[in-house]
Coordinates of C-alpha atoms in Angstrom, one line a residue:
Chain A
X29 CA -33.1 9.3 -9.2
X30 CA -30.0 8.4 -7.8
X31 CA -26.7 8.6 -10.7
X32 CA -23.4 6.9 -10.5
X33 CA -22.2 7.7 -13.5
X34 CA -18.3 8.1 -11.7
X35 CA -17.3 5.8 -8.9
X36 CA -13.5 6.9 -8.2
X37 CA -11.7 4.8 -6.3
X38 CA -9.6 6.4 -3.3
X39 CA -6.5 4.6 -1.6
X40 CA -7.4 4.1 1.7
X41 CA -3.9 4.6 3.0
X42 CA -3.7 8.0 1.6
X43 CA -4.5 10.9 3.9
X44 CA -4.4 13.6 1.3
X45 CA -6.6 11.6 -1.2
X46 CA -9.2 10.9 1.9
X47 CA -9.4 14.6 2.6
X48 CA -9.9 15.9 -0.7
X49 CA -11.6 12.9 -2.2
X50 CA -15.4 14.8 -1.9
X51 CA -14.1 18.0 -4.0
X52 CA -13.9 16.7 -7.4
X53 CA -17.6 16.0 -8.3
X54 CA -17.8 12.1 -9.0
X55 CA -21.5 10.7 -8.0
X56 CA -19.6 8.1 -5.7
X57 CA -16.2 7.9 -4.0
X58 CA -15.2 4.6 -3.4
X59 CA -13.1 4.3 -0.3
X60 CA -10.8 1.0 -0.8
X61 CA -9.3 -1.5 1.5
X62 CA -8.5 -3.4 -1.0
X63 CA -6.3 -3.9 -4.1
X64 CA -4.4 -0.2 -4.0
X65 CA -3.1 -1.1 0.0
X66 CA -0.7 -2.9 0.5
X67 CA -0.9 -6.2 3.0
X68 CA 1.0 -4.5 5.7
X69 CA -1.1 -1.5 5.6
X70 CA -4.5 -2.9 5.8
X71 CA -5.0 -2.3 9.6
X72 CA -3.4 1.4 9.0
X73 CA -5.8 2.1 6.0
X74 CA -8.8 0.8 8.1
X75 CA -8.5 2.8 11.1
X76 CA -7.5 5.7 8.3
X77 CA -10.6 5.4 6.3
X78 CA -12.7 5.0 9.7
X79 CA -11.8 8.0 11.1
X80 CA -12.2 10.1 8.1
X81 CA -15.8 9.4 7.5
X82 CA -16.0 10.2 11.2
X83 CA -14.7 13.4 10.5
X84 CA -15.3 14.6 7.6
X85 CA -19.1 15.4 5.9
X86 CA -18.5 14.4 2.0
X87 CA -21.2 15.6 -0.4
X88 CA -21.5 12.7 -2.8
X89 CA -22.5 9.0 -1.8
X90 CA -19.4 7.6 -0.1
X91 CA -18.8 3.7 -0.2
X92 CA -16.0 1.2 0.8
X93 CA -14.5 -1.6 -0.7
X94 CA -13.9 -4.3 1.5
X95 CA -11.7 -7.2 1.3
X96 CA -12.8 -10.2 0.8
X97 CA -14.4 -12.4 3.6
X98 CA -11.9 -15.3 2.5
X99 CA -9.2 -13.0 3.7
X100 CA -8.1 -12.2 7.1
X101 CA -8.8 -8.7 6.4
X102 CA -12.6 -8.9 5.5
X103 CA -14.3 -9.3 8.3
X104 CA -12.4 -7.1 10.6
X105 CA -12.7 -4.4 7.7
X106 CA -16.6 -4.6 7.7
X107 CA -17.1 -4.3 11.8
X108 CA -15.2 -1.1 11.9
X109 CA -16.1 0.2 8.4
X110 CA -20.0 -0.6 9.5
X111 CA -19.8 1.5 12.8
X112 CA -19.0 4.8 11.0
X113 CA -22.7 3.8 8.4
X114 CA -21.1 4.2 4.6
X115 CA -23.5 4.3 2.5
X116 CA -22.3 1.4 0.4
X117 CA -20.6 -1.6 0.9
X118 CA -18.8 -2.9 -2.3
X119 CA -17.8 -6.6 -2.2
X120 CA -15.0 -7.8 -4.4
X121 CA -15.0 -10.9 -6.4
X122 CA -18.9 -11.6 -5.9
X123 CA -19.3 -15.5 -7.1
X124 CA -22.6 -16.6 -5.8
X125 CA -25.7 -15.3 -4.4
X126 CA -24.7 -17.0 -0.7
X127 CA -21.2 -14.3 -1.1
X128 CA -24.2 -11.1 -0.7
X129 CA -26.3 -13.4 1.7
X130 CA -23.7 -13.9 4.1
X131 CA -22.2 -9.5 4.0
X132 CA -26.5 -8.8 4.1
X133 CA -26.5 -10.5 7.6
X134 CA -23.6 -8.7 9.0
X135 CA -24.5 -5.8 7.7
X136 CA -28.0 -5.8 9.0
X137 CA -26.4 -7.3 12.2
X138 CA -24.3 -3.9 12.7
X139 CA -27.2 -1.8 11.9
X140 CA -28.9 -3.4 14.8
X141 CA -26.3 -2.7 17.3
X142 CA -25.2 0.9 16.0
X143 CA -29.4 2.3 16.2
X144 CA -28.9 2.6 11.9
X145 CA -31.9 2.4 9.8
X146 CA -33.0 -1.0 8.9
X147 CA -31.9 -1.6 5.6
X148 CA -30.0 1.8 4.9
X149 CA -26.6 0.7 4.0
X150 CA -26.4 -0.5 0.6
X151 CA -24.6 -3.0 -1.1
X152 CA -22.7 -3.5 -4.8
X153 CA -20.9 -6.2 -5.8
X154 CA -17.7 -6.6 -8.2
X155 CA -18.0 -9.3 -10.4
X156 CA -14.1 -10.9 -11.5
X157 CA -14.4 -13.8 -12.8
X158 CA -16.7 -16.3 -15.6
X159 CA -18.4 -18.3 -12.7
X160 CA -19.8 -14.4 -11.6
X161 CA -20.6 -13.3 -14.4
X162 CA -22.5 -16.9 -14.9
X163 CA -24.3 -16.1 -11.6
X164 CA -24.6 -12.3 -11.9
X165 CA -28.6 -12.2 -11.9
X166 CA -28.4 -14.2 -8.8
X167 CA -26.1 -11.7 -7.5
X168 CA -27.8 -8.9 -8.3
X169 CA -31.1 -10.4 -6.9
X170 CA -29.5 -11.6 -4.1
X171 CA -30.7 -8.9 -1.9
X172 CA -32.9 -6.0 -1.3
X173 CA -29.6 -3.6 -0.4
X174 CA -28.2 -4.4 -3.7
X175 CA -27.9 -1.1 -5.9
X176 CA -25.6 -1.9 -8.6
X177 CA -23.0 -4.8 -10.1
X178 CA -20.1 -3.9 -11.5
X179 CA -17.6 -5.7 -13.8
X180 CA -13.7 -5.6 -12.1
X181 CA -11.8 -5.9 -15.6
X182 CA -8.4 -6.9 -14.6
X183 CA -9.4 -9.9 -12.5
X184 CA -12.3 -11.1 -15.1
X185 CA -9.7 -10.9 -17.9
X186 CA -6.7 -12.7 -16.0
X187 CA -9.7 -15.3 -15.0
X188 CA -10.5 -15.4 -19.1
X189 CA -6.9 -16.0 -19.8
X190 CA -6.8 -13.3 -21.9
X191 CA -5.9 -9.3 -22.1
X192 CA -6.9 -6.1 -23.2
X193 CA -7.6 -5.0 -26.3
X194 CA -8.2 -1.2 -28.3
X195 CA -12.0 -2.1 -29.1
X196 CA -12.7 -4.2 -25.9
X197 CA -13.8 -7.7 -27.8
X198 CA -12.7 -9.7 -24.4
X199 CA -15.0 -7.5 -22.7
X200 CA -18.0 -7.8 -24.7
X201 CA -19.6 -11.2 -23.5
X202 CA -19.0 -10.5 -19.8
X203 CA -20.3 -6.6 -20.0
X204 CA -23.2 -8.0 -22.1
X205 CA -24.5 -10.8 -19.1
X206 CA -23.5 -8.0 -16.4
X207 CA -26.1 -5.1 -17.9
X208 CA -28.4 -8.0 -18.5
X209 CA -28.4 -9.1 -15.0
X210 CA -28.6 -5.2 -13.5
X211 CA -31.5 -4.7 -16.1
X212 CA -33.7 -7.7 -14.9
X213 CA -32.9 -7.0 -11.4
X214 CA -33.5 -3.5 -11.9
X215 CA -30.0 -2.1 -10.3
X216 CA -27.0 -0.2 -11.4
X217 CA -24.5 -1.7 -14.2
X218 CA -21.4 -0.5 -13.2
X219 CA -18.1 -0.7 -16.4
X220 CA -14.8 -1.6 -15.3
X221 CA -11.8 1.4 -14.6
X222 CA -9.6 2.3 -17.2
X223 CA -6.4 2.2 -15.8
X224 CA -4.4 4.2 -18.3
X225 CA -4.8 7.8 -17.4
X226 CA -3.3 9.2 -19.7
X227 CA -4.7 7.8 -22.7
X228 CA -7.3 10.1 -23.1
X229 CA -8.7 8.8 -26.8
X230 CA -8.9 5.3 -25.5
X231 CA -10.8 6.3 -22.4
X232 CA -13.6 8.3 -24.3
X233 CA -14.1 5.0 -26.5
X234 CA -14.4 2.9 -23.8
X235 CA -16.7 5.3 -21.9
X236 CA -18.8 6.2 -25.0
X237 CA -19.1 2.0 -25.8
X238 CA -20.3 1.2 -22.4
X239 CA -22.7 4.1 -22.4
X240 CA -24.2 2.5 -25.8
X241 CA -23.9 -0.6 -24.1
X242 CA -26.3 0.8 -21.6
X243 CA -24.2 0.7 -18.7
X244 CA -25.0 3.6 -15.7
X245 CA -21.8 4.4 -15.1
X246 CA -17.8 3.9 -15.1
X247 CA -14.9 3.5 -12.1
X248 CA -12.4 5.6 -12.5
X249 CA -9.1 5.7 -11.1
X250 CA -7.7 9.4 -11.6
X251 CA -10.3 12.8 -10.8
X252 CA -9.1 13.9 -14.5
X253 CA -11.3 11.1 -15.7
X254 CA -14.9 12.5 -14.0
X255 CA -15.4 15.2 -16.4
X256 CA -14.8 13.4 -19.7
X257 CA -17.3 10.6 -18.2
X258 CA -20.2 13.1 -17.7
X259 CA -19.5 15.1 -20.5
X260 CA -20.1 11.5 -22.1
X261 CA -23.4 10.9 -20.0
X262 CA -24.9 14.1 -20.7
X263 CA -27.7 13.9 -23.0
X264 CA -27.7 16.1 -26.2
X265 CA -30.4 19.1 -26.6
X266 CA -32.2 17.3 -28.5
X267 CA -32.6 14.3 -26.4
X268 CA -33.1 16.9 -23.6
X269 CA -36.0 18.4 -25.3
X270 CA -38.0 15.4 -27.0
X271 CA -37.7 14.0 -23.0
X272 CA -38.8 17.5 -21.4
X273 CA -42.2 17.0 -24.4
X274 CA -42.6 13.6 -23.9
X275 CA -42.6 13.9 -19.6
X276 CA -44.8 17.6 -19.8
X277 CA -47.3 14.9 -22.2
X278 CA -47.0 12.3 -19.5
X279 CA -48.3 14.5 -16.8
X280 CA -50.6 16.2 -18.6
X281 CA -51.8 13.0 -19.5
X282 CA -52.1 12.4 -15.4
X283 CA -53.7 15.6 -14.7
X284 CA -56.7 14.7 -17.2
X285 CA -57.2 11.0 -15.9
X286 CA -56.2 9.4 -18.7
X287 CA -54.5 6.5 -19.5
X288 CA -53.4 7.7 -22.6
X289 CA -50.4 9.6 -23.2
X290 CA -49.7 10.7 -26.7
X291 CA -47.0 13.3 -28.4
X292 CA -47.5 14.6 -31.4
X293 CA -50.1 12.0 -32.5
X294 CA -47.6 9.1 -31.5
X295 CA -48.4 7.6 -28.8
X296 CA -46.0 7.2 -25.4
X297 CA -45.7 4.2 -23.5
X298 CA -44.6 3.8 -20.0
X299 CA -40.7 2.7 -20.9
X300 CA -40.9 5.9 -23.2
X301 CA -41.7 7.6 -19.8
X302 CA -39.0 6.1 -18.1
X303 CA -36.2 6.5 -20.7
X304 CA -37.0 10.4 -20.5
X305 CA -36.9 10.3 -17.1
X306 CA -33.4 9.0 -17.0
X307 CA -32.3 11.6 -19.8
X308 CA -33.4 14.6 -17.6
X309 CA -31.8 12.9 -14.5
X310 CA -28.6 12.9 -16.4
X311 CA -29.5 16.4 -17.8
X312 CA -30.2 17.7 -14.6
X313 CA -26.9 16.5 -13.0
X314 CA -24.9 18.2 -15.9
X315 CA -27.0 21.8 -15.5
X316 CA -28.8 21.3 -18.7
X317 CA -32.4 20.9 -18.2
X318 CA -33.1 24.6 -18.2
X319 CA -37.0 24.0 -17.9
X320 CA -36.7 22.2 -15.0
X321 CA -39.1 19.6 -15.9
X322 CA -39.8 17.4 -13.4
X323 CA -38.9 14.2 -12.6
Chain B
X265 CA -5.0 -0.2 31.0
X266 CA -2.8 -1.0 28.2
X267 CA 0.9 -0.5 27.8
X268 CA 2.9 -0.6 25.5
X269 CA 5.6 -3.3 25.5
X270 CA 7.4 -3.3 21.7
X271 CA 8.0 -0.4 20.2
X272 CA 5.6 0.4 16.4
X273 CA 5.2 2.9 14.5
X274 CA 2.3 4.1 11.5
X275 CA 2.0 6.6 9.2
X276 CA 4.4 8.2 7.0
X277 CA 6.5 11.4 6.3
X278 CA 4.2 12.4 3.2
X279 CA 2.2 15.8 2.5
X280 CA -1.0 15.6 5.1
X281 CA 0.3 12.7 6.9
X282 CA 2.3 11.9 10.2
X283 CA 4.6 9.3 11.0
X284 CA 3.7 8.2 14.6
X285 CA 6.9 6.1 16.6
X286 CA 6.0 4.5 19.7
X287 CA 8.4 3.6 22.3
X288 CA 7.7 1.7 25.1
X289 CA 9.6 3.4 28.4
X290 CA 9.3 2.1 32.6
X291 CA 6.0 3.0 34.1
X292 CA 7.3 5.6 36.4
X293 CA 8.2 7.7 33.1
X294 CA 4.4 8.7 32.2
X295 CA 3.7 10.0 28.5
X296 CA 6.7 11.9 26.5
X297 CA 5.5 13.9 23.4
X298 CA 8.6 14.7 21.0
X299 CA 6.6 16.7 18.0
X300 CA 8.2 18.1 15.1
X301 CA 5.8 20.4 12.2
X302 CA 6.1 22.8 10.0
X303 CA 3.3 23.9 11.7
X304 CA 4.5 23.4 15.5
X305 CA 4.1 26.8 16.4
X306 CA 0.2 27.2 15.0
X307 CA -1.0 23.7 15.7
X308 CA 1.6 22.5 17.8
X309 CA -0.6 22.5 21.3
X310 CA -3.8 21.0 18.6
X311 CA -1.5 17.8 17.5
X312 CA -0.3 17.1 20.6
X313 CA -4.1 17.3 22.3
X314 CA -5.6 14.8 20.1
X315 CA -2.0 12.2 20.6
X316 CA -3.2 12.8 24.4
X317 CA -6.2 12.4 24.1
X318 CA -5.8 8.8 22.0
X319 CA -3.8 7.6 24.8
X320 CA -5.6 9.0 27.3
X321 CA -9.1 6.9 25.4
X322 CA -6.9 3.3 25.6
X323 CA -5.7 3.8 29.2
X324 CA -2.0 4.2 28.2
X325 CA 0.1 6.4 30.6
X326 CA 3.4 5.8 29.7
X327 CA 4.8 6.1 26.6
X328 CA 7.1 8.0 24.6
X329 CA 5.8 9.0 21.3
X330 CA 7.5 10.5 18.6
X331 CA 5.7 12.5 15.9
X332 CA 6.9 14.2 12.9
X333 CA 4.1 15.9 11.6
X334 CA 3.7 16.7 7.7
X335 CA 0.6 18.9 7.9
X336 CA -2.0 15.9 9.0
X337 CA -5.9 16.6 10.0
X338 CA -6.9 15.4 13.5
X339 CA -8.5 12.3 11.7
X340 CA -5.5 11.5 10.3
X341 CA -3.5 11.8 13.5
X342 CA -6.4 10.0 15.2
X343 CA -5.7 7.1 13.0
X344 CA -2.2 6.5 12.7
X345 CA -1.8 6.8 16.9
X346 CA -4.6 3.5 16.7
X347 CA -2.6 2.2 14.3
X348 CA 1.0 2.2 16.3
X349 CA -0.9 1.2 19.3
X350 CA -2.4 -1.4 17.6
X351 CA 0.9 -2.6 16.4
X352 CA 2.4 -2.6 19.4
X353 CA 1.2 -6.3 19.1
X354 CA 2.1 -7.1 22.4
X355 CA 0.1 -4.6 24.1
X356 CA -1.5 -6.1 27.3
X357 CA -4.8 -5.5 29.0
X358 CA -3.1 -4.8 32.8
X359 CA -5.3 -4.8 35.9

């Protein structure tokens, strides 16, 4: 099971950053194009980003953030970005289903000519404003090489006409439609970054919230931020045991040929299943499934 | 063959980067290398390989570049040299 509980977001301008973007144990780097260059950089951080993934072997799933096609950067961004096969694409200011229709066909149109794997580049999508997060099942449905959606916070607000707040209230409608969406279509939620690095408390609410929210995972800006997210994502011994019990019931359950699964006289459905998958996939990621149940 | 016809430089003077200047010089002049690094003596021969070897790919033989090296990877070196040559917006495909 694939995690992305930390996607940090790397300036693509930024040699050092590039180079040493792998070391600090988030699930995803994101590689960006986008919002942290600056318009006379864009063709610098291109051919920047372009030849470190040509270089370099990064240990964690690597994905770049594009600019949008409506720019004059977008395009030119994806055919050079495609050639070196990220593993993700991530598409700012999704809208409509047609915005992931049109990057599919260029994608698979560059897997074609560079001998890639049909279908192995993956997209996500950043929703920014009300009209997205209106249309984010359709976006997240929109195709197969969809993994996650993911809210971009200061956009959507500016687009709400409104700004942030300590307990997130603005936040609460759009993150609700967005995990909603990522649920039905059965991807990744993705929560917004918290740009304040140094507010430490403020950043474990946030991340705690969007965890009970049900959210997979969090941007982040700053490396100091991955710990305190997984710290947040890991499950508790408790949780860690009742899902080793309920998944050693599951297969035993499987070895016997039944179609009943049971635990303690209570019986164990198939989303019970599921949830205690998850739990040891996060256990597992933080070291703490000592039992090494599988998955 | 391109050549390089306005001068342009990428890259910058910051920790694991290099600031790349191109100049454009008469055909007769060939390629110029003027390298400076705090690493010159160790990597000196390395940095100035992979500039050659970027001109050498876009059929560019006369050029004078000047680098000032802060400690960058051959990537990164890789990338700003496309980047000044690509800014030399007026570069021209020749014969």
């Amino acid at each position: 099971m694939k995690l992305r509980r930390t996607m940090m977001f790397v300036p693509g301008n930024n040699p050092g950053m590039l180079i040493n973007a792998g070391i600090y144990g988030a699930d995803t780097i994101i590689f960006d194009l986008e919002d942290s260059v600056a318009l006379s950089e864009k063709d610098a951080a291109r051919h920047l980003v372009y030849n470190a993934m040509k270089s370099i072997r990064y240990s964690c799933e690597v994905a770049v953030r594009i600019n949008h096609i409506s720019t004059p950067f977008g395009y030119k961004d994806l055919e050079t970005i495609l050639a070196v096969k990220p593993d993700l694409i991530r598409l700012p200011k999704a809208e409509t289903a047609a915005d992931i229709e049109e990057i599919d066909e260029l994608i698979t149109a560059a897997e074609i000519k560079h001998g890639f794997r049909p279908g192995s580049i993956n997209m996500m999508a950043a929703i920014e404003t009300a009209k997205g997060i209106r249309n984010a099942y359709d976006i997240a449905a929109a195709s197969p090489r969809m993994v996650a959606i993911a809210i971009g916070g200061e956009d959507y607000l500016a687009d709400l006409q409104t700004s942030r707040t300590k307990d997130g209230k603005e936040f609460f409608a759009g993150r609700g439609q967005l995990i909603l969406a990522a649920r039905e279509a059965g991807i990744h939620a993705i929560d917004t970054v918290f740009g304040d690095v140094n507010n430490e408390e403020d950043f474990i609410a946030e991340t705690t919230r969007i965890k009970e929210m049900g959210f997979d995972g969090k941007s982040v800006v700053n490396p100091r931020q991955i710990n305190i997210v997984h710290e947040i994502y890991a499950p508790t011994e408790k949780e860690i045991d009742h899902a080793q019990r309920v998944i050693a019931a599951y297969e035993e359950s499987l070895a016997r040929k039944s179609g009943v699964v049971s635990l303690n006289g209570k019986m164990i459905d198939i989303p019970v299943v599921k949830r205690a998958q998850r739990t040891l996939a996060y256990a597992n990621a933080v070291g703490k499934n000592e039992r090494g149940t599988t998955l | 063959m391109l050549q390089i016809i306005e001068p342009s430089q990428a890259g910058t003077v910051e920790s694991n980067d290099i600031l790349i200047i191109l100049t454009p010089v008469s055909a007769d002049k060939g390629i110029h290398v003027e390298l400076t690094s705090p690493v010159l003596k160790k990597y000196g021969r390395q940095i100035n390989n992979v500039i050659q070897e970027v001109l050498r790919e876009q059929g560019i033989d006369a050029v004078h570049v000047s680098a000032n090296d802060r400690g960058a990877l051959d990537c990164t070196i890789r990338a700003r040299m496309m980047t000044a040559i690509d800014r030399a917006a007026a570069k021209e495909v020749l014969g």
